[in-house]
Short mmCIF file of C-alpha atoms in Angstrom, two decimals:
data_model
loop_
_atom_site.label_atom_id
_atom_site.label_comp_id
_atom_site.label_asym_id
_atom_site.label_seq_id
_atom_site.Cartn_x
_atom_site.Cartn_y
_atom_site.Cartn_z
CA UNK H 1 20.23 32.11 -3.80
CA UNK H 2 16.14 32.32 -3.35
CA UNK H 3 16.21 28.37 -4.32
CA UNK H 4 18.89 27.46 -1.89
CA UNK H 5 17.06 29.14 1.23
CA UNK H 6 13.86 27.97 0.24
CA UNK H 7 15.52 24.46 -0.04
CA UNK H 8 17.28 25.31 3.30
CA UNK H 9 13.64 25.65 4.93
CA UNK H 10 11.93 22.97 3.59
CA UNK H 11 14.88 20.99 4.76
CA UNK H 12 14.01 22.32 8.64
CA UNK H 13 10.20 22.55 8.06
CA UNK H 14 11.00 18.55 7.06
CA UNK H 15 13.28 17.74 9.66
CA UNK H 16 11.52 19.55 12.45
CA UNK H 17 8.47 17.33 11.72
CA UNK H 18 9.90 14.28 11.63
CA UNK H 19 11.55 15.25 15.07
CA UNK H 20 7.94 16.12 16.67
CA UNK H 21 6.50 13.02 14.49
CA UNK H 22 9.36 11.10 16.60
CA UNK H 23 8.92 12.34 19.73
CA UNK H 24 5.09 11.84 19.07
CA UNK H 25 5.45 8.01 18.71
CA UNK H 26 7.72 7.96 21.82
CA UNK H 27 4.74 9.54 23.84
CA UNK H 28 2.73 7.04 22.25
CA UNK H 29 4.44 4.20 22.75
CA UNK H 30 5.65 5.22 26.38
CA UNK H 31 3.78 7.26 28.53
CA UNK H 32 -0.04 7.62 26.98
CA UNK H 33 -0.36 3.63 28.08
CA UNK H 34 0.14 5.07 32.04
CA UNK H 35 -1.98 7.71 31.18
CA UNK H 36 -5.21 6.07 29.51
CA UNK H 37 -6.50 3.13 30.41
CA UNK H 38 -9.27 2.97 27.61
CA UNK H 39 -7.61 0.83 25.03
CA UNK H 40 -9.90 2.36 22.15
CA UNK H 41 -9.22 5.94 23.06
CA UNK H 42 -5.45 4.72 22.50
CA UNK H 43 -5.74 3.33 19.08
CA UNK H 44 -7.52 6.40 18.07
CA UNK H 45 -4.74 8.56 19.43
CA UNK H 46 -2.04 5.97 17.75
CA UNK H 47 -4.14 6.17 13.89
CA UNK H 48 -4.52 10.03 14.70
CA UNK H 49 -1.02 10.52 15.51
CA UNK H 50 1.11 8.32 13.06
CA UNK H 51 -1.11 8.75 10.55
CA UNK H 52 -1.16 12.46 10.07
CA UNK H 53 2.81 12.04 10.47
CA UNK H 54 3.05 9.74 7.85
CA UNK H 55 0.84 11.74 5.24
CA UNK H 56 2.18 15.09 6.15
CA UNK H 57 5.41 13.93 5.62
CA UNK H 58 4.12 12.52 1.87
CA UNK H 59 2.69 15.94 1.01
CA UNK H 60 5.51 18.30 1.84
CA UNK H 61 8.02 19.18 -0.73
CA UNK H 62 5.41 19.26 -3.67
CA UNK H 63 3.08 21.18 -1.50
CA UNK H 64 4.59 23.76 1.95
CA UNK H 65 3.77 22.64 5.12
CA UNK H 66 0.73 25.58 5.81
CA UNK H 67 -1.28 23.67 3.43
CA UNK H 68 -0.37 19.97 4.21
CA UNK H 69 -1.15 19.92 7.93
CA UNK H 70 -5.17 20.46 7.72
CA UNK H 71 -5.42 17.35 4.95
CA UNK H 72 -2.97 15.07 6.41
CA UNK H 73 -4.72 15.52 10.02
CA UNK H 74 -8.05 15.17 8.27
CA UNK H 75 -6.72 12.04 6.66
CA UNK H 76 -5.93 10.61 9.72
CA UNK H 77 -8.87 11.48 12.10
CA UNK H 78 -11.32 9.96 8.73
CA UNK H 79 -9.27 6.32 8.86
CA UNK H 80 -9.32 6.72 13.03
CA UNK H 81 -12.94 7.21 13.28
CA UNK H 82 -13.32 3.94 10.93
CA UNK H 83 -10.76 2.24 12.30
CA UNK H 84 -12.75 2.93 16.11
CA UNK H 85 -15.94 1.64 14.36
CA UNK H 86 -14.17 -1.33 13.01
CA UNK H 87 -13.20 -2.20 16.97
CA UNK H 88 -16.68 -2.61 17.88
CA UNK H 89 -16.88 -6.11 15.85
CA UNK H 90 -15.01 -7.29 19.17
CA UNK H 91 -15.26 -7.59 22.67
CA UNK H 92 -12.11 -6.29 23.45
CA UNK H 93 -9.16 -4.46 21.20
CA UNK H 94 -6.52 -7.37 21.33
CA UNK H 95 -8.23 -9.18 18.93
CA UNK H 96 -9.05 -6.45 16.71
CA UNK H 97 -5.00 -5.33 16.46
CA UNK H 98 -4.35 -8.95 15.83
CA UNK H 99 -6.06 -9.12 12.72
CA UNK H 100 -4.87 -8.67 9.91
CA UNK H 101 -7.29 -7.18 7.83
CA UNK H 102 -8.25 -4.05 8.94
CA UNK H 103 -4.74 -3.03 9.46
CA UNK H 104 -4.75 -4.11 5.32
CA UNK H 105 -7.68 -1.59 4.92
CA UNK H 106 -5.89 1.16 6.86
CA UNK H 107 -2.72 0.51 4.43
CA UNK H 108 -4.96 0.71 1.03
CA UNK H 109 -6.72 3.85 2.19
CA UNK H 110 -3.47 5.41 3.08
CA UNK H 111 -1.64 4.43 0.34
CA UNK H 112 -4.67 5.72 -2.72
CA UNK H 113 -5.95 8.64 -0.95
CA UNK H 114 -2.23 10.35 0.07
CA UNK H 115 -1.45 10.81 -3.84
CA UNK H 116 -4.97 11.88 -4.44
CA UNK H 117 -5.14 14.60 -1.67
CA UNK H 118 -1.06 15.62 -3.05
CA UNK H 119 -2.28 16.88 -6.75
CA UNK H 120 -5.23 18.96 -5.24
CA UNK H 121 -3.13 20.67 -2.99
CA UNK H 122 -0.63 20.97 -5.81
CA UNK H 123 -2.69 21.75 -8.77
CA UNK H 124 -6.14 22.13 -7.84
CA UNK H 125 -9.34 20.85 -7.85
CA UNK H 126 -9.60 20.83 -11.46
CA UNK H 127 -6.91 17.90 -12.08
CA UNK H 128 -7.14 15.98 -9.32
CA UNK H 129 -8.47 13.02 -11.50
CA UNK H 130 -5.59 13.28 -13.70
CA UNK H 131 -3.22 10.45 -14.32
CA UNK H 132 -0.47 12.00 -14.99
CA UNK H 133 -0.14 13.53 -12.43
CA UNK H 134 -1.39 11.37 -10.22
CA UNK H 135 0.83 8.28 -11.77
CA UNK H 136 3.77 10.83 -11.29
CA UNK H 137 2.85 11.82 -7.39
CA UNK H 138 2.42 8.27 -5.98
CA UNK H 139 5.46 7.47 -7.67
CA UNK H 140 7.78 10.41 -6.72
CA UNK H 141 6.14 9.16 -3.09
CA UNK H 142 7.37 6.09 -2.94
CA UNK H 143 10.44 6.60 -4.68
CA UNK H 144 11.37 9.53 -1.41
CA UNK H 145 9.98 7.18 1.28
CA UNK H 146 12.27 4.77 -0.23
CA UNK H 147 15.68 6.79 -0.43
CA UNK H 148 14.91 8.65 2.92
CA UNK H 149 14.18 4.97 4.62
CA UNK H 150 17.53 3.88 3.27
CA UNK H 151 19.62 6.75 3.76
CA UNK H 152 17.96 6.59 7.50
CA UNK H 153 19.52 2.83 7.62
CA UNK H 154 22.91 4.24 6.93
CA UNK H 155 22.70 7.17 9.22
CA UNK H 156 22.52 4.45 11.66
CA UNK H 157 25.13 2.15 10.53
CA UNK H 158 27.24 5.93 11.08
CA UNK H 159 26.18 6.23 14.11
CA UNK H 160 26.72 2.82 16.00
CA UNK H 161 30.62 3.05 13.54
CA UNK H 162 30.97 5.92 15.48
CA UNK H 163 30.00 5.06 19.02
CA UNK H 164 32.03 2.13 18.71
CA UNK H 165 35.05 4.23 17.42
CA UNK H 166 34.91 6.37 20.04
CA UNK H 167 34.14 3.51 22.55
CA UNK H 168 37.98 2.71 21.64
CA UNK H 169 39.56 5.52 23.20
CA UNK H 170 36.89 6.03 26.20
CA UNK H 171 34.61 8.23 24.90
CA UNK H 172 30.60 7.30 25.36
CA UNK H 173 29.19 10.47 24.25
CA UNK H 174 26.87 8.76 21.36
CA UNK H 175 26.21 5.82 23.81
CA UNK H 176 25.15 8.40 26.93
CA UNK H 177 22.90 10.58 24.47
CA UNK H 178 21.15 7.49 23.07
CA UNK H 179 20.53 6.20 26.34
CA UNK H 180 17.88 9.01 26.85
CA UNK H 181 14.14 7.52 26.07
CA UNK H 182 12.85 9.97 23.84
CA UNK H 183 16.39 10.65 21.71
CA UNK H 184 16.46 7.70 19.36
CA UNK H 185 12.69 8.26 17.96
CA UNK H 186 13.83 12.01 17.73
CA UNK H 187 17.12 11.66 15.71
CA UNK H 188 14.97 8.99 13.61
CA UNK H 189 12.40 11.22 12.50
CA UNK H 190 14.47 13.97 11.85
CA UNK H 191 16.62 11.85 9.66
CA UNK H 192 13.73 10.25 8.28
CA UNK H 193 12.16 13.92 7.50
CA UNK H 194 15.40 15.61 6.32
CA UNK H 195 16.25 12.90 3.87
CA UNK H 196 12.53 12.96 2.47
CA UNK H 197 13.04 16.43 1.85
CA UNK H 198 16.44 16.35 0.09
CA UNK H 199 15.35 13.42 -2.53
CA UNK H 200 12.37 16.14 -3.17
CA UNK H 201 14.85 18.40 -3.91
CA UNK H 202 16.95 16.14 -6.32
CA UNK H 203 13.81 14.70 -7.72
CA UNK H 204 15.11 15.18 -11.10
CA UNK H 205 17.78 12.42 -10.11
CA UNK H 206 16.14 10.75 -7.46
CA UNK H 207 12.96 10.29 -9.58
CA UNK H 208 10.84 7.02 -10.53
CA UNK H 209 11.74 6.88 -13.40
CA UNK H 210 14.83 4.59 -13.13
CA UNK H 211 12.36 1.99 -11.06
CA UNK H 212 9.81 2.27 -13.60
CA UNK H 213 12.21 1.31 -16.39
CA UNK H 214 13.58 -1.42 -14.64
CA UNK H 215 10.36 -2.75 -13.80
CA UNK H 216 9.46 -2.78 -17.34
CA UNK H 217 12.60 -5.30 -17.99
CA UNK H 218 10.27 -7.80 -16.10
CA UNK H 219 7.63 -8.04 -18.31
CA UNK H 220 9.34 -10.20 -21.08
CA UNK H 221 10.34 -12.37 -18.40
CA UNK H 222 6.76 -13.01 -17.04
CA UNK H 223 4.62 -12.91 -20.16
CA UNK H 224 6.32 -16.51 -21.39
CA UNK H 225 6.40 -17.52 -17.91
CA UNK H 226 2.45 -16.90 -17.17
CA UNK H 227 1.65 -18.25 -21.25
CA UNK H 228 3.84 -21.57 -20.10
CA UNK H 229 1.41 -22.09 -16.93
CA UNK H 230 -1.50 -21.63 -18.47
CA UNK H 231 -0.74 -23.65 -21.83
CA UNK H 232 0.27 -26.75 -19.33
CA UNK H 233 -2.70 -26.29 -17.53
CA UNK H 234 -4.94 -26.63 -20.54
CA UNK H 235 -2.73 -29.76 -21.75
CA UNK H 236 -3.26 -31.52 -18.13
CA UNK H 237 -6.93 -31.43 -18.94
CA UNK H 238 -6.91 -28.89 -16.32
CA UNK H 239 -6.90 -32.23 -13.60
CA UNK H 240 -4.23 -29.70 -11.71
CA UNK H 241 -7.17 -27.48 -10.96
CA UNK H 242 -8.40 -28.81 -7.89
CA UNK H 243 -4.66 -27.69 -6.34
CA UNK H 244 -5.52 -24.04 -6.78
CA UNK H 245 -8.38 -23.85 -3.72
CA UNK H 246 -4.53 -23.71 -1.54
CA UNK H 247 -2.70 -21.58 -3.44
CA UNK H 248 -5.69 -18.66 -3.88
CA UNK H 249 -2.94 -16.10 -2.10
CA UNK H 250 0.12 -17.07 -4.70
CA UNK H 251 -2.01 -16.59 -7.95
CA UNK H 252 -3.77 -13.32 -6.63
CA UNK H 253 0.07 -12.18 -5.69
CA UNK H 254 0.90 -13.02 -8.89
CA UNK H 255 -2.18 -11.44 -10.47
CA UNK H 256 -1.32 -8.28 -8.63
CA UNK H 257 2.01 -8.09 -9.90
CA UNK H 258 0.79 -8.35 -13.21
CA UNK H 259 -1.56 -5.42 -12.78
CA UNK H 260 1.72 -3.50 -11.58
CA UNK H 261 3.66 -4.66 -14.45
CA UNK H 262 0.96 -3.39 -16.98
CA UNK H 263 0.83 0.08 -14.94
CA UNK H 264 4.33 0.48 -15.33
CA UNK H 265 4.67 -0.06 -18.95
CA UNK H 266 2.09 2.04 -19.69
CA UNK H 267 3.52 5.06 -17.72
CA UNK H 268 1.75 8.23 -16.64
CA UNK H 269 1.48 9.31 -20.53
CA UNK H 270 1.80 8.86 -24.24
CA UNK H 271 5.66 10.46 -23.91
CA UNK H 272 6.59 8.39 -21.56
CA UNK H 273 4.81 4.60 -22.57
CA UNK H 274 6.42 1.70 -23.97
CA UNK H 275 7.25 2.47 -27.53
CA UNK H 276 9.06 -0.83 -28.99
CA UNK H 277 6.53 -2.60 -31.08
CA UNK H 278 7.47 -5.97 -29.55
CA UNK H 279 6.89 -4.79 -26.24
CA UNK H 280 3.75 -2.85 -26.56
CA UNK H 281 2.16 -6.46 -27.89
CA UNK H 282 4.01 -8.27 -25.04
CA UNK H 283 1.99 -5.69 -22.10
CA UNK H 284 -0.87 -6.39 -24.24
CA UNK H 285 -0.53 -10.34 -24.07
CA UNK H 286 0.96 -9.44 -20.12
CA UNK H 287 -2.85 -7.51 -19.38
CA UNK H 288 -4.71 -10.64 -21.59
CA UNK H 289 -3.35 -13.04 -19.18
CA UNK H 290 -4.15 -11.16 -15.93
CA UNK H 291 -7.71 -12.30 -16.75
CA UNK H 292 -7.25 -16.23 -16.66
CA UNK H 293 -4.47 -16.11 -13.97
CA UNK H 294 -7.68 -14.08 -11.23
CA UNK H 295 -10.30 -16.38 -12.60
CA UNK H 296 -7.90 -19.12 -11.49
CA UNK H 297 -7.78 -17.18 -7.74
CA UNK H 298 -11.64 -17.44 -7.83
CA UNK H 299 -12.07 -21.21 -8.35
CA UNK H 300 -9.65 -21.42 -5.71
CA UNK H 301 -11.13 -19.29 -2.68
CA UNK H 302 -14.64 -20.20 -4.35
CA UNK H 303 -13.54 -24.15 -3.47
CA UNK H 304 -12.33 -23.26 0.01
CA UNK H 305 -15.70 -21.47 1.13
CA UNK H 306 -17.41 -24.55 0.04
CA UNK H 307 -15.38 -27.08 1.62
CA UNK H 308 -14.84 -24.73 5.27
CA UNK H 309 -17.45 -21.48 4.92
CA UNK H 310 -16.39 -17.98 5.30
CA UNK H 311 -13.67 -16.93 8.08
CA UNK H 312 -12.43 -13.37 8.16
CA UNK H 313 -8.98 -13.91 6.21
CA UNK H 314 -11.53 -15.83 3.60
CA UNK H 315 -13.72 -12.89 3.25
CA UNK H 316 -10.36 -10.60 2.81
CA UNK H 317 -9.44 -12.99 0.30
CA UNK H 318 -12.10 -13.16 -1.85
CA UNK H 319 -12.98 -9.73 -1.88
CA UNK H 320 -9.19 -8.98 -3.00
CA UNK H 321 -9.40 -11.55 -5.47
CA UNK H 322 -12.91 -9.72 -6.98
CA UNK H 323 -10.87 -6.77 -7.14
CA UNK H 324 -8.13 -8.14 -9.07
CA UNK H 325 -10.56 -10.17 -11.34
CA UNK H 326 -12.35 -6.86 -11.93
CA UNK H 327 -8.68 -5.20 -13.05
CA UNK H 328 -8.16 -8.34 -15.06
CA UNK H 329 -11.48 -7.65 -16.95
CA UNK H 330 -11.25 -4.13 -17.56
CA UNK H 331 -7.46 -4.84 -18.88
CA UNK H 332 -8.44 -7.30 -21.08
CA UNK H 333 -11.20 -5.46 -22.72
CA UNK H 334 -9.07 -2.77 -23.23
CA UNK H 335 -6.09 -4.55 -24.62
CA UNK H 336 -8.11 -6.49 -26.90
CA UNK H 337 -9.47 -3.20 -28.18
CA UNK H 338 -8.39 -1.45 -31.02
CA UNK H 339 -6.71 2.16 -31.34
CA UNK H 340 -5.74 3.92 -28.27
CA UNK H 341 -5.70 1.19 -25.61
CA UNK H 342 -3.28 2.53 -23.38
CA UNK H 343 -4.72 5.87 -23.20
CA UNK H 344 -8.40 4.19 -22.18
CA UNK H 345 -6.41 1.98 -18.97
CA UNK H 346 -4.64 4.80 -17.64
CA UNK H 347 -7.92 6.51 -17.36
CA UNK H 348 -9.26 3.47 -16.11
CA UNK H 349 -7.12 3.23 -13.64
CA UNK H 350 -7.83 5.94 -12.06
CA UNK H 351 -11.66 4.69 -12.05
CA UNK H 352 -10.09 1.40 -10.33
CA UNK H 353 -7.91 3.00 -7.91
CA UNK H 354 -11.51 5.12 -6.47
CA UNK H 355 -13.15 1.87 -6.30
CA UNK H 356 -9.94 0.44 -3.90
CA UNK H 357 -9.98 3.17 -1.81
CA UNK H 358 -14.17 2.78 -1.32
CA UNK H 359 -13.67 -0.55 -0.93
CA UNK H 360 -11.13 -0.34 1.33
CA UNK H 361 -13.33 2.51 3.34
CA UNK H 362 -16.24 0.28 3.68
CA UNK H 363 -14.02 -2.81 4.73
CA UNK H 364 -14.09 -0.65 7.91
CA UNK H 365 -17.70 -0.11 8.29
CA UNK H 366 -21.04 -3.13 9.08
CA UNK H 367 -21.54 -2.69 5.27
CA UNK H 368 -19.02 -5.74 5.13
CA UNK H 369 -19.01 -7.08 8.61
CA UNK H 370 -16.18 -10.03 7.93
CA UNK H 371 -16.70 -11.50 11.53
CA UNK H 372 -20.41 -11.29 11.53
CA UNK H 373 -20.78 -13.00 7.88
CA UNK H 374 -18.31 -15.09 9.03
CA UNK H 375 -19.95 -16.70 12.37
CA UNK H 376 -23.36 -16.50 10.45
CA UNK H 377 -22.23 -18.31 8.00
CA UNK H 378 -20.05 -21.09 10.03
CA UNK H 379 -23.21 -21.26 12.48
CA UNK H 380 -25.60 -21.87 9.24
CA UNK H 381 -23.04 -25.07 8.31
CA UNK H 382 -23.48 -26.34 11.99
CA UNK H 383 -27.35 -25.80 11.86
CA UNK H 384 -27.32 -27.58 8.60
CA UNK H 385 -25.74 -30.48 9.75
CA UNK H 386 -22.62 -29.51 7.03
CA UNK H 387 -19.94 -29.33 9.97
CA UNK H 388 -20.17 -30.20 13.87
CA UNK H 389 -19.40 -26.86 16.20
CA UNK H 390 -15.57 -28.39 17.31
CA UNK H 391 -15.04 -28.21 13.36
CA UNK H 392 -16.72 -24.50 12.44
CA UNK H 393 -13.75 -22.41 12.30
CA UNK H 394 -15.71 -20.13 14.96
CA UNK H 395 -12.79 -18.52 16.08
CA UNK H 396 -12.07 -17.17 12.55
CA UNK H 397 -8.61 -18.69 12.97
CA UNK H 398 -8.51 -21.15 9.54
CA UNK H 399 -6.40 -20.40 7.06
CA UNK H 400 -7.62 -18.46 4.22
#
């Protein structure tokens, strides 16, 4: 009985704050804009606001509400306050929200630091570097956003069934109630919240682990596939090469998916790793080839800033492909290593993930200034006689 009314109100605590996160982004999106003309002061209130939504809604069910609202507002005003900073590399804020990057950075800092702040709240201060429990929380995250996202999407597909039912014999009751501004971002984030809080409650069934495992049947597939590549590569005298200074984003996609691959297999423990001989060696060989496959990413943006400079989407580039050449390193190492590999890259990992969210952090900040190293380094090239100004990509607008 105590378990089904505490369920019952973490269900409303849930559902109530997806309502007031709804109603939130309606004001937001709606009637701040007539309010405030200072386009800053808006996307301060709009990072404030959706992101302390966002990671409050992550935190509750492993951790109550009480405790959740003070980090997930902290969260939120931290990324803001960069974000505002960030701004100031342009004249005005349309460029700025145009760009893709910093709305990357936003999305990495988000994404590390929810699971991080989860298992402090949740277990203290003493294991908040620990994998486990970390690989478990950013998991059993994703896994609720997931199922509440697509539960949400059916609710819907309900609802408009409905109206349209009812539509048959006259009635517009669903119609007239949706027709109010504020209702639809209301019902959404109290579906949203409700559903995030029920797959917390069945997290024993709606748990990662069924993604994980099926991930895992991937890595079979891509070992041979990656091995093939880089075997024909060698064979062509590596004359293909020179093709790679275009296709920078595909291998560092495919290098990231490699890294996820590898995380997978290995699992949040010893218990819970990949046990089959066979496959242990083949996310060995899979973390081997992550190396050549982001050394392969770095001839290829290291090529395009030679030919064109630095733009902004170049400098996000290369510094995601450093970061996935540094995870290709530190997996190699360790898979090549004897004994107790697995156990040394999970704690890695949580080493790498630190260094993601810091990068991330300063992405924001003049420590790495992407349109200021870009127009120094495009007006250098014109100075230099290497390009004329019509073709410096000044405008930061050349592909990466």
């Amino acid at each position: 009985m105590k378990q089904a009314q505490d369920w019952s109100r973490t269900r409303l605590a849930m559902a109530g704050v997806g309502g007031v996160g709804g109603l939130s982004l309606w004001a937001l999106v709606e009637l701040l804009p007539d309010l405030i003309d200072n386009a800053r002061l808006l996307l301060v209130l709009f990072i404030v606001v959706i992101g302390f939504f966002v990671v409050l809604m992550s935190l509750v069910g492993p951790n109550p509400v009480r405790r959740s609202v003070l980090p997930a507002l902290g969260l939120s005003s931290v990324v803001a306050m960069l974000s505002l900073l960030a701004s100031f590399r342009f004249a005005a804020l349309e460029p700025f929200v145009d760009a893709v990057h910093p709305a990357a950075a936003v999305f990495i800092i988000y994404l590390v630091a929810t699971p991080f702040i989860s298992v402090r709240l949740e277990h203290g201060r003493a294991h908040q570097l620990d994998y486990d429990k970390l690989f478990q929380t950013a998991w059993g995250m994703i896994v609720r956003a997931l199922a509440a996202v697509l539960f949400t999407w059916l609710f819907w597909g309900v609802v408009f069934l409905s109206d349209a039912l009812l539509g048959l014999v006259g009635l517009n009751i669903i119609e007239e109630i949706l027709e109010i501004e504020a209702m639809p971002f209301v019902i959404n984030g109290t579906v949203l919240g409700l559903a995030i809080a029920v797959a917390h409650e069945w997290r024993a069934y709606v748990s990662p682990h069924l993604v994980l495992r099926l991930f895992r049947l991937l890595v079979p597939v891509v070992v041979p596939i990656l091995a093939l590549f880089l075997v024909a590569l060698v064979l062509s005298g590596l004359d293909d090469a020179w093709k790679f200074f275009s296709e920078t984003a595909l291998l560092t996609g495919v290098a990231i998916g490699g890294i996820t691959l590898v995380t997978v297999s290995v699992d949040r423990d010893a218990g819970h790793q990949v046990t089959l001989r066979w496959m242990v060696w083949m996310v060995r060989a899979l973390a081997v080839l992550l190396l050549p496959v982001a050394l392969l990413a770095l001839w290829g943006i290291s090529v395009r800033v030679l030919q064109y400079g630095w733009t902004p989407p170049r400098v996000l580039a290369a510094l995601c492909v450093v970061n996935v050449l540094i995870y290709g390193l530190v997996y190699a190492v360790l898979a090549l290593s004897r004994g107790a590999w697995m156990e040394r890259l999970r704690r890695a990992n949580v080493a790498l993930a630190l260094w993601s969210l810091a990068l991330a952090a300063l992405w924001l900040t003049p420590v790495m200034d992407a349109e200021k190293l870009s127009a120094d380094a495009q007006l250098e090239r014109i100075l230099e006689g290497r390009a004329t100004p019509d073709q410096a990509a000044l405008g930061g607008q050349a592909q990466a």
